[in-house]
Amino acid sequence: MNMLEQLVTSFIGTAGFSVLFNVPRRTVVQCGFVGLLGWLIYISCLEVPADPIIAALLASCVVAVISQICAKVYKTPIIVFSIAGIIPLVPGGTAYDAMRSFVEYDYETALQLAAKAFMISGAIAIGLVFSEAINQAIRKLKIN
Amino acid sequence: MMESGGETYRVEDTMMRIAAACGRERSHSYVTPTGIIFSIDGPDSGTRLVRISERSTDLQKVTDVNDISRRIAQGQLSVQEAIQLLRELETAKVGYPFRVKLLCAAIASGCFMIMFQGEWADFAAAFVIGGAALSSVTFFHWLVKAKLFSELLAAVIVGVLACLAVQIGAGNQLDKIILGSVMPLVPGLLITNAVRDLIAGHFVSGLSKGAEALLTAFAIGSGIAFVLAFYNGAGW
């Protein structure tokens, strides 16, 4: 796999996507970078090779941490950055493959793929929430 | 904010903060994707219910409302000024012109195709079809207000175009081209927001967002599957 082409396409792809979601103009480039970092971690984990679910969990965790930093720096809701970051991780491809297997009456593969898509989206959400929980814990410890 | 795709907890939090800044410490808000209930306790109590019917993703608006609420909470804005600003925001046409969005959707589709291990030879096909996907979903949504229907038709168009592209030799990997091109339609934001709401304990919001995402995914999947069934069956 060509690393450079993956980096460039993930940057442009996520930045383009953030425009579709109407992110504020000044944050488009940052959104691209968040997406690039998330994708970089995801594909490097796959190269190891690690489980795609673990890879998605790690990547979304990192995306959430960076998004929190960006949200603080640019005084913008965190969702602006985290959405851009997780877009490439979201298992659209797996879901599509599952749907296709269903149509071809290959129910066994279809169910496997559907379960996998569900697990990956769960891992992404847990990754996001996990870093948020850590952030809250840190804030609470600082106050007390 | 809810109409524009903000998180449930953020909407609730924003309303409580504004109320607190106006001297109403005891207020309750209950937010779901289809309606908002807000009430104020105390001697001159009151309750409001707002129905939400249109949902889309507009993070610019979420950011702007967030800014306004922050300024209210810090006491920089009076209530009248804030209402004025919010009214302006509601009617303002923020966001990017459609041709910019179209270009971005097309480029993003091409890029995603490469990210999913596609070949550069298929870039042009994914580029064109991704743009077609966004324009057709926008057009059909303008034509009929049923979201499911417009997504289904857009997916059918993506499927037909992708099969055509492979047939005339403009593309090689049918799967990858379709995958990249449907990305502008895929409800990625909804899925993750749904799971997040569920984990945070907003079960009603989580389940209804999840249902919406599932319906969209179903529409896209069946649209594509419909075309593929013919393509494989007829073998043209």
Short mmCIF file of C-alpha atoms in Angstrom, two decimals:
data_model
loop_
_atom_site.label_atom_id
_atom_site.label_comp_id
_atom_site.label_asym_id
_atom_site.label_seq_id
_atom_site.Cartn_x
_atom_site.Cartn_y
_atom_site.Cartn_z
CA MET A 1 0.00 0.00 0.00
CA ASN A 2 1.24 3.44 -0.88
CA MET A 3 1.37 5.45 2.33
CA LEU A 4 1.74 8.83 0.67
CA GLU A 5 -1.31 8.40 -1.54
CA GLN A 6 -3.33 7.27 1.47
CA LEU A 7 -2.29 10.35 3.43
CA VAL A 8 -3.11 12.76 0.63
CA THR A 9 -6.46 11.20 -0.21
CA SER A 10 -7.55 10.96 3.42
CA PHE A 11 -6.73 14.63 3.95
CA ILE A 12 -8.59 15.81 0.86
CA GLY A 13 -11.43 13.34 1.38
CA THR A 14 -12.21 14.36 4.95
CA ALA A 15 -11.81 18.06 4.20
CA GLY A 16 -14.24 17.65 1.30
CA PHE A 17 -16.65 15.84 3.55
CA SER A 18 -16.50 18.50 6.21
CA VAL A 19 -17.63 21.00 3.56
CA LEU A 20 -20.69 18.82 2.94
CA PHE A 21 -21.44 19.08 6.65
CA ASN A 22 -21.15 22.87 6.47
CA VAL A 23 -18.34 23.22 8.98
CA PRO A 24 -17.19 26.80 9.58
CA ARG A 25 -14.86 27.97 6.85
CA ARG A 26 -11.88 28.53 9.15
CA THR A 27 -11.89 24.90 10.34
CA VAL A 28 -11.92 23.00 7.04
CA VAL A 29 -8.15 22.45 6.92
CA GLN A 30 -8.03 21.37 10.56
CA CYS A 31 -10.84 18.90 9.90
CA GLY A 32 -8.77 17.45 7.09
CA PHE A 33 -5.82 16.99 9.45
CA VAL A 34 -7.94 15.29 12.09
CA GLY A 35 -9.25 12.91 9.43
CA LEU A 36 -5.73 12.28 8.15
CA LEU A 37 -4.43 11.41 11.63
CA GLY A 38 -7.34 9.09 12.36
CA TRP A 39 -6.92 7.27 9.07
CA LEU A 40 -3.13 7.08 9.54
CA ILE A 41 -3.54 5.34 12.88
CA TYR A 42 -6.23 3.06 11.52
CA ILE A 43 -4.23 1.82 8.52
CA SER A 44 -1.00 1.52 10.51
CA CYS A 45 -2.84 -0.68 13.00
CA LEU A 46 -4.13 -2.81 10.13
CA GLU A 47 -0.57 -3.19 8.82
CA VAL A 48 0.68 -4.64 12.15
CA PRO A 49 -1.76 -6.53 11.65
CA ALA A 50 -4.28 -5.77 14.36
CA ASP A 51 -7.97 -6.48 14.49
CA PRO A 52 -9.99 -3.87 12.55
CA ILE A 53 -12.19 -3.34 15.60
CA ILE A 54 -9.21 -2.55 17.84
CA ALA A 55 -7.80 -0.33 15.12
CA ALA A 56 -11.08 1.61 14.88
CA LEU A 57 -11.21 1.96 18.66
CA LEU A 58 -7.67 3.33 18.88
CA ALA A 59 -8.12 5.65 15.91
CA SER A 60 -11.39 7.11 17.17
CA CYS A 61 -9.87 7.60 20.61
CA VAL A 62 -7.04 9.63 19.10
CA VAL A 63 -9.49 11.53 16.89
CA ALA A 64 -11.52 12.46 19.96
CA VAL A 65 -8.46 13.68 21.88
CA ILE A 66 -7.28 15.82 18.97
CA SER A 67 -10.82 17.12 18.45
CA GLN A 68 -10.99 18.17 22.07
CA ILE A 69 -7.74 20.09 21.74
CA CYS A 70 -8.93 21.70 18.51
CA ALA A 71 -12.28 22.55 20.06
CA LYS A 72 -10.52 24.36 22.91
CA VAL A 73 -8.08 26.17 20.63
CA TYR A 74 -10.63 27.30 18.03
CA LYS A 75 -13.57 27.74 20.46
CA THR A 76 -15.81 25.54 18.35
CA PRO A 77 -18.04 22.61 19.35
CA ILE A 78 -16.08 19.38 19.40
CA ILE A 79 -18.49 17.72 17.00
CA VAL A 80 -17.11 19.83 14.12
CA PHE A 81 -13.76 18.06 14.33
CA SER A 82 -14.73 14.63 15.60
CA ILE A 83 -17.24 14.05 12.80
CA ALA A 84 -14.68 14.82 10.13
CA GLY A 85 -12.20 12.55 11.87
CA ILE A 86 -14.40 9.51 12.10
CA ILE A 87 -15.94 9.69 8.62
CA PRO A 88 -13.28 7.47 7.02
CA LEU A 89 -13.50 4.99 9.91
CA VAL A 90 -17.27 4.50 9.71
CA PRO A 91 -17.85 1.03 8.30
CA GLY A 92 -19.83 2.09 5.23
CA GLY A 93 -17.91 -0.37 3.09
CA THR A 94 -18.57 -3.32 5.36
CA ALA A 95 -22.25 -2.40 5.61
CA TYR A 96 -22.44 -2.23 1.83
CA ASP A 97 -20.72 -5.61 1.44
CA ALA A 98 -23.18 -7.07 3.94
CA MET A 99 -26.15 -5.68 2.03
CA ARG A 100 -24.76 -7.04 -1.20
CA SER A 101 -24.30 -10.52 0.28
CA PHE A 102 -27.92 -10.43 1.43
CA VAL A 103 -29.07 -9.75 -2.12
CA GLU A 104 -26.97 -12.60 -3.41
CA TYR A 105 -28.65 -14.95 -0.90
CA ASP A 106 -25.34 -15.51 0.87
CA TYR A 107 -26.88 -15.05 4.30
CA GLU A 108 -23.97 -16.50 6.27
CA THR A 109 -21.46 -13.99 4.93
CA ALA A 110 -24.04 -11.24 5.12
CA LEU A 111 -24.71 -11.77 8.82
CA GLN A 112 -21.00 -11.97 9.57
CA LEU A 113 -20.35 -8.71 7.76
CA ALA A 114 -23.33 -6.99 9.35
CA ALA A 115 -22.16 -8.01 12.82
CA LYS A 116 -18.70 -6.73 11.97
CA ALA A 117 -20.06 -3.38 10.80
CA PHE A 118 -22.06 -3.08 14.01
CA MET A 119 -19.02 -3.92 16.16
CA ILE A 120 -16.86 -1.36 14.36
CA SER A 121 -19.38 1.45 14.76
CA GLY A 122 -19.70 0.49 18.42
CA ALA A 123 -15.92 0.64 18.79
CA ILE A 124 -15.83 4.10 17.21
CA ALA A 125 -18.49 5.39 19.57
CA ILE A 126 -16.77 3.87 22.58
CA GLY A 127 -13.49 5.42 21.50
CA LEU A 128 -15.14 8.85 21.34
CA VAL A 129 -16.89 8.47 24.67
CA PHE A 130 -13.82 7.00 26.37
CA SER A 131 -11.64 10.01 25.70
CA GLU A 132 -14.48 12.31 26.75
CA ALA A 133 -14.79 10.43 30.03
CA ILE A 134 -11.05 10.76 30.65
CA ASN A 135 -11.28 14.47 29.91
CA GLN A 136 -14.11 14.88 32.41
CA ALA A 137 -12.21 12.92 35.04
CA ILE A 138 -9.14 15.09 34.57
CA ARG A 139 -11.21 18.26 34.88
CA LYS A 140 -12.85 17.00 38.06
CA LEU A 141 -9.53 16.02 39.63
CA LYS A 142 -8.17 19.48 38.82
CA ILE A 143 -11.08 21.26 40.45
CA ASN A 144 -11.04 19.18 43.63
CA MET B 1 -29.34 23.19 16.79
CA MET B 2 -31.13 19.89 16.83
CA GLU B 3 -32.23 20.45 13.24
CA SER B 4 -28.62 21.01 12.25
CA GLY B 5 -27.20 17.85 13.75
CA GLY B 6 -25.90 18.97 17.14
CA GLU B 7 -25.54 16.48 19.98
CA THR B 8 -28.51 15.99 22.27
CA TYR B 9 -26.63 16.81 25.45
CA ARG B 10 -25.26 20.00 23.91
CA VAL B 11 -28.75 21.26 23.09
CA GLU B 12 -29.99 20.52 26.61
CA ASP B 13 -26.91 22.07 28.15
CA THR B 14 -27.20 25.20 26.03
CA MET B 15 -30.82 25.80 27.02
CA MET B 16 -30.11 25.33 30.72
CA ARG B 17 -27.14 27.69 30.55
CA ILE B 18 -29.13 30.41 28.84
CA ALA B 19 -31.90 30.03 31.42
CA ALA B 20 -29.39 30.20 34.27
CA ALA B 21 -27.85 33.34 32.77
CA CYS B 22 -31.29 34.93 32.71
CA GLY B 23 -31.69 34.24 36.40
CA ARG B 24 -33.74 31.06 36.14
CA GLU B 25 -31.70 28.52 38.01
CA ARG B 26 -34.30 25.78 38.05
CA SER B 27 -35.16 24.72 34.54
CA HIS B 28 -35.68 21.41 32.84
CA SER B 29 -35.12 20.46 29.26
CA TYR B 30 -35.94 17.26 27.47
CA VAL B 31 -34.59 16.95 23.98
CA THR B 32 -35.33 14.32 21.36
CA PRO B 33 -34.66 14.42 17.61
CA THR B 34 -38.34 15.07 16.92
CA GLY B 35 -39.23 17.55 19.65
CA ILE B 36 -37.94 19.70 22.49
CA ILE B 37 -39.71 20.28 25.81
CA PHE B 38 -38.42 23.02 28.05
CA SER B 39 -39.89 24.24 31.31
CA ILE B 40 -38.98 26.72 34.02
CA ASP B 41 -39.76 26.13 37.68
CA GLY B 42 -40.66 28.79 40.17
CA PRO B 43 -43.37 31.41 40.78
CA ASP B 44 -43.81 32.41 37.13
CA SER B 45 -43.25 29.01 35.65
CA GLY B 46 -43.78 28.15 32.02
CA THR B 47 -43.39 25.31 29.59
CA ARG B 48 -42.74 25.29 25.88
CA LEU B 49 -42.87 22.47 23.37
CA VAL B 50 -41.19 22.75 19.99
CA ARG B 51 -41.67 20.24 17.23
CA ILE B 52 -38.79 19.37 14.93
CA SER B 53 -39.59 17.96 11.52
CA GLU B 54 -36.61 18.75 9.28
CA ARG B 55 -33.23 17.32 10.12
CA SER B 56 -29.97 17.89 8.30
CA THR B 57 -26.32 18.47 9.05
CA ASP B 58 -25.18 22.06 9.32
CA LEU B 59 -22.28 22.40 11.71
CA GLN B 60 -21.88 26.08 10.92
CA LYS B 61 -25.21 26.77 12.62
CA VAL B 62 -24.33 24.58 15.59
CA THR B 63 -21.13 26.59 16.02
CA ASP B 64 -22.88 29.95 15.72
CA VAL B 65 -25.62 29.11 18.21
CA ASN B 66 -22.96 27.78 20.54
CA ASP B 67 -21.11 31.10 20.29
CA ILE B 68 -24.24 33.08 21.06
CA SER B 69 -25.07 30.93 24.07
CA ARG B 70 -21.54 31.28 25.39
CA ARG B 71 -21.80 35.06 25.16
CA ILE B 72 -25.17 35.05 26.92
CA ALA B 73 -23.78 32.88 29.69
CA GLN B 74 -20.87 35.31 30.15
CA GLY B 75 -23.30 38.19 30.32
CA GLN B 76 -22.03 39.92 27.18
CA LEU B 77 -25.39 39.83 25.45
CA SER B 78 -28.79 40.92 26.62
CA VAL B 79 -31.77 38.67 26.00
CA GLN B 80 -33.18 40.98 23.31
CA GLU B 81 -29.90 41.11 21.44
CA ALA B 82 -29.56 37.36 21.64
CA ILE B 83 -33.05 36.77 20.27
CA GLN B 84 -32.29 39.21 17.47
CA LEU B 85 -29.08 37.34 16.61
CA LEU B 86 -30.78 33.95 16.71
CA ARG B 87 -33.58 35.18 14.41
CA GLU B 88 -31.00 36.46 11.94
CA LEU B 89 -29.20 33.13 12.12
CA GLU B 90 -32.38 31.21 11.45
CA THR B 91 -33.11 33.03 8.23
CA ALA B 92 -29.51 33.59 7.15
CA LYS B 93 -28.23 31.52 4.29
CA VAL B 94 -25.01 30.27 5.78
CA GLY B 95 -22.89 27.58 4.29
CA TYR B 96 -21.27 26.92 1.00
CA PRO B 97 -22.84 27.39 -2.43
CA PHE B 98 -24.10 24.20 -4.00
CA ARG B 99 -21.44 24.02 -6.70
CA VAL B 100 -18.70 24.08 -4.05
CA LYS B 101 -20.44 21.25 -2.21
CA LEU B 102 -20.83 19.33 -5.44
CA LEU B 103 -17.14 19.63 -6.22
CA CYS B 104 -16.24 18.58 -2.68
CA ALA B 105 -18.55 15.57 -2.82
CA ALA B 106 -17.03 14.51 -6.12
CA ILE B 107 -13.46 14.89 -4.90
CA ALA B 108 -14.24 13.20 -1.59
CA SER B 109 -15.82 10.25 -3.41
CA GLY B 110 -12.74 9.83 -5.54
CA CYS B 111 -10.44 10.07 -2.54
CA PHE B 112 -12.45 7.58 -0.51
CA MET B 113 -12.33 5.17 -3.42
CA ILE B 114 -8.52 5.30 -3.28
CA MET B 115 -8.55 4.94 0.52
CA PHE B 116 -10.55 1.74 0.20
CA GLN B 117 -7.76 0.24 -1.91
CA GLY B 118 -9.20 1.29 -5.24
CA GLU B 119 -7.15 1.95 -8.36
CA TRP B 120 -6.33 5.38 -9.71
CA ALA B 121 -7.84 4.26 -13.03
CA ASP B 122 -11.24 4.36 -11.36
CA PHE B 123 -10.79 7.84 -9.89
CA ALA B 124 -12.63 9.63 -12.71
CA ALA B 125 -15.60 7.28 -12.49
CA ALA B 126 -15.94 7.69 -8.70
CA PHE B 127 -15.49 11.45 -9.09
CA VAL B 128 -18.34 11.79 -11.58
CA ILE B 129 -20.69 9.33 -9.87
CA GLY B 130 -20.08 10.82 -6.40
CA GLY B 131 -21.07 14.22 -7.76
CA ALA B 132 -24.11 12.66 -9.41
CA ALA B 133 -25.05 11.07 -6.08
CA LEU B 134 -25.13 14.40 -4.25
CA SER B 135 -26.95 16.25 -7.01
CA SER B 136 -29.56 13.53 -7.43
CA VAL B 137 -30.26 13.25 -3.70
CA THR B 138 -30.61 17.04 -3.49
CA PHE B 139 -32.86 17.14 -6.55
CA PHE B 140 -35.11 14.29 -5.42
CA HIS B 141 -35.33 15.76 -1.95
CA TRP B 142 -36.50 19.02 -3.48
CA LEU B 143 -38.98 17.09 -5.64
CA VAL B 144 -40.50 14.92 -2.92
CA LYS B 145 -40.10 15.64 0.76
CA ALA B 146 -39.71 11.95 1.68
CA LYS B 147 -36.10 11.42 2.72
CA LEU B 148 -36.19 7.67 2.29
CA PHE B 149 -37.46 7.92 -1.25
CA SER B 150 -34.88 10.46 -2.41
CA GLU B 151 -32.05 8.39 -0.94
CA LEU B 152 -33.35 5.23 -2.58
CA LEU B 153 -33.56 6.89 -6.00
CA ALA B 154 -30.11 8.45 -5.62
CA ALA B 155 -28.68 5.02 -4.76
CA VAL B 156 -30.35 3.52 -7.84
CA ILE B 157 -28.75 6.21 -9.98
CA VAL B 158 -25.35 5.53 -8.42
CA GLY B 159 -25.78 1.83 -9.12
CA VAL B 160 -26.82 2.34 -12.75
CA LEU B 161 -24.01 4.81 -13.44
CA ALA B 162 -21.41 2.56 -11.82
CA CYS B 163 -22.55 -0.45 -13.88
CA LEU B 164 -22.48 1.71 -17.01
CA ALA B 165 -18.99 2.97 -16.20
CA VAL B 166 -17.67 -0.56 -15.84
CA GLN B 167 -19.51 -1.64 -18.97
CA ILE B 168 -18.08 1.06 -21.21
CA GLY B 169 -14.62 0.54 -19.74
CA ALA B 170 -14.34 3.76 -17.74
CA GLY B 171 -13.89 1.76 -14.55
CA ASN B 172 -12.60 -1.62 -13.44
CA GLN B 173 -13.66 -2.40 -9.89
CA LEU B 174 -17.42 -2.06 -9.63
CA ASP B 175 -17.42 -2.57 -5.86
CA LYS B 176 -14.87 0.12 -5.11
CA ILE B 177 -16.51 2.65 -7.41
CA ILE B 178 -19.91 2.17 -5.78
CA LEU B 179 -18.35 2.29 -2.33
CA GLY B 180 -16.65 5.62 -2.96
CA SER B 181 -19.65 7.13 -4.72
CA VAL B 182 -22.22 6.37 -2.04
CA MET B 183 -20.08 8.03 0.65
CA PRO B 184 -21.90 11.40 0.29
CA LEU B 185 -25.16 9.57 1.11
CA VAL B 186 -23.97 7.34 3.96
CA PRO B 187 -25.36 8.37 7.39
CA GLY B 188 -22.02 8.26 9.20
CA LEU B 189 -22.79 11.23 11.42
CA LEU B 190 -26.14 9.79 12.48
CA ILE B 191 -24.79 6.35 13.34
CA THR B 192 -22.08 7.60 15.67
CA ASN B 193 -24.30 10.27 17.19
CA ALA B 194 -26.88 7.58 17.87
CA VAL B 195 -24.46 5.29 19.66
CA ARG B 196 -23.06 8.23 21.61
CA ASP B 197 -26.50 9.27 22.78
CA LEU B 198 -27.22 5.70 23.82
CA ILE B 199 -24.02 5.47 25.84
CA ALA B 200 -24.76 8.84 27.45
CA GLY B 201 -28.17 7.56 28.58
CA HIS B 202 -30.33 9.52 26.10
CA PHE B 203 -32.20 6.41 25.06
CA VAL B 204 -35.07 8.04 23.19
CA SER B 205 -32.74 10.23 21.15
CA GLY B 206 -30.31 7.40 20.55
CA LEU B 207 -32.95 4.98 19.35
CA SER B 208 -34.69 7.46 17.07
CA LYS B 209 -31.43 8.64 15.53
CA GLY B 210 -30.45 5.00 15.15
CA ALA B 211 -33.73 4.26 13.41
CA GLU B 212 -33.19 7.18 11.04
CA ALA B 213 -29.67 6.00 10.25
CA LEU B 214 -30.87 2.44 9.74
CA LEU B 215 -33.57 3.60 7.33
CA THR B 216 -31.07 5.62 5.32
CA ALA B 217 -28.62 2.73 5.20
CA PHE B 218 -31.46 0.45 4.15
CA ALA B 219 -32.51 2.86 1.39
CA ILE B 220 -28.99 3.10 0.00
CA GLY B 221 -28.36 -0.61 0.31
CA SER B 222 -31.58 -1.66 -1.35
CA GLY B 223 -31.20 0.93 -4.12
CA ILE B 224 -27.76 -0.39 -5.00
CA ALA B 225 -28.85 -4.00 -4.51
CA PHE B 226 -31.80 -3.50 -6.85
CA VAL B 227 -29.53 -2.42 -9.68
CA LEU B 228 -26.93 -5.10 -8.98
CA ALA B 229 -29.58 -7.81 -9.03
CA PHE B 230 -30.48 -6.82 -12.59
CA TYR B 231 -26.86 -6.33 -13.61
CA ASN B 232 -25.76 -9.76 -12.42
CA GLY B 233 -28.93 -11.46 -13.58
CA ALA B 234 -29.02 -10.04 -17.10
CA GLY B 235 -25.27 -10.03 -17.48
CA TRP B 236 -25.16 -7.09 -19.84
#
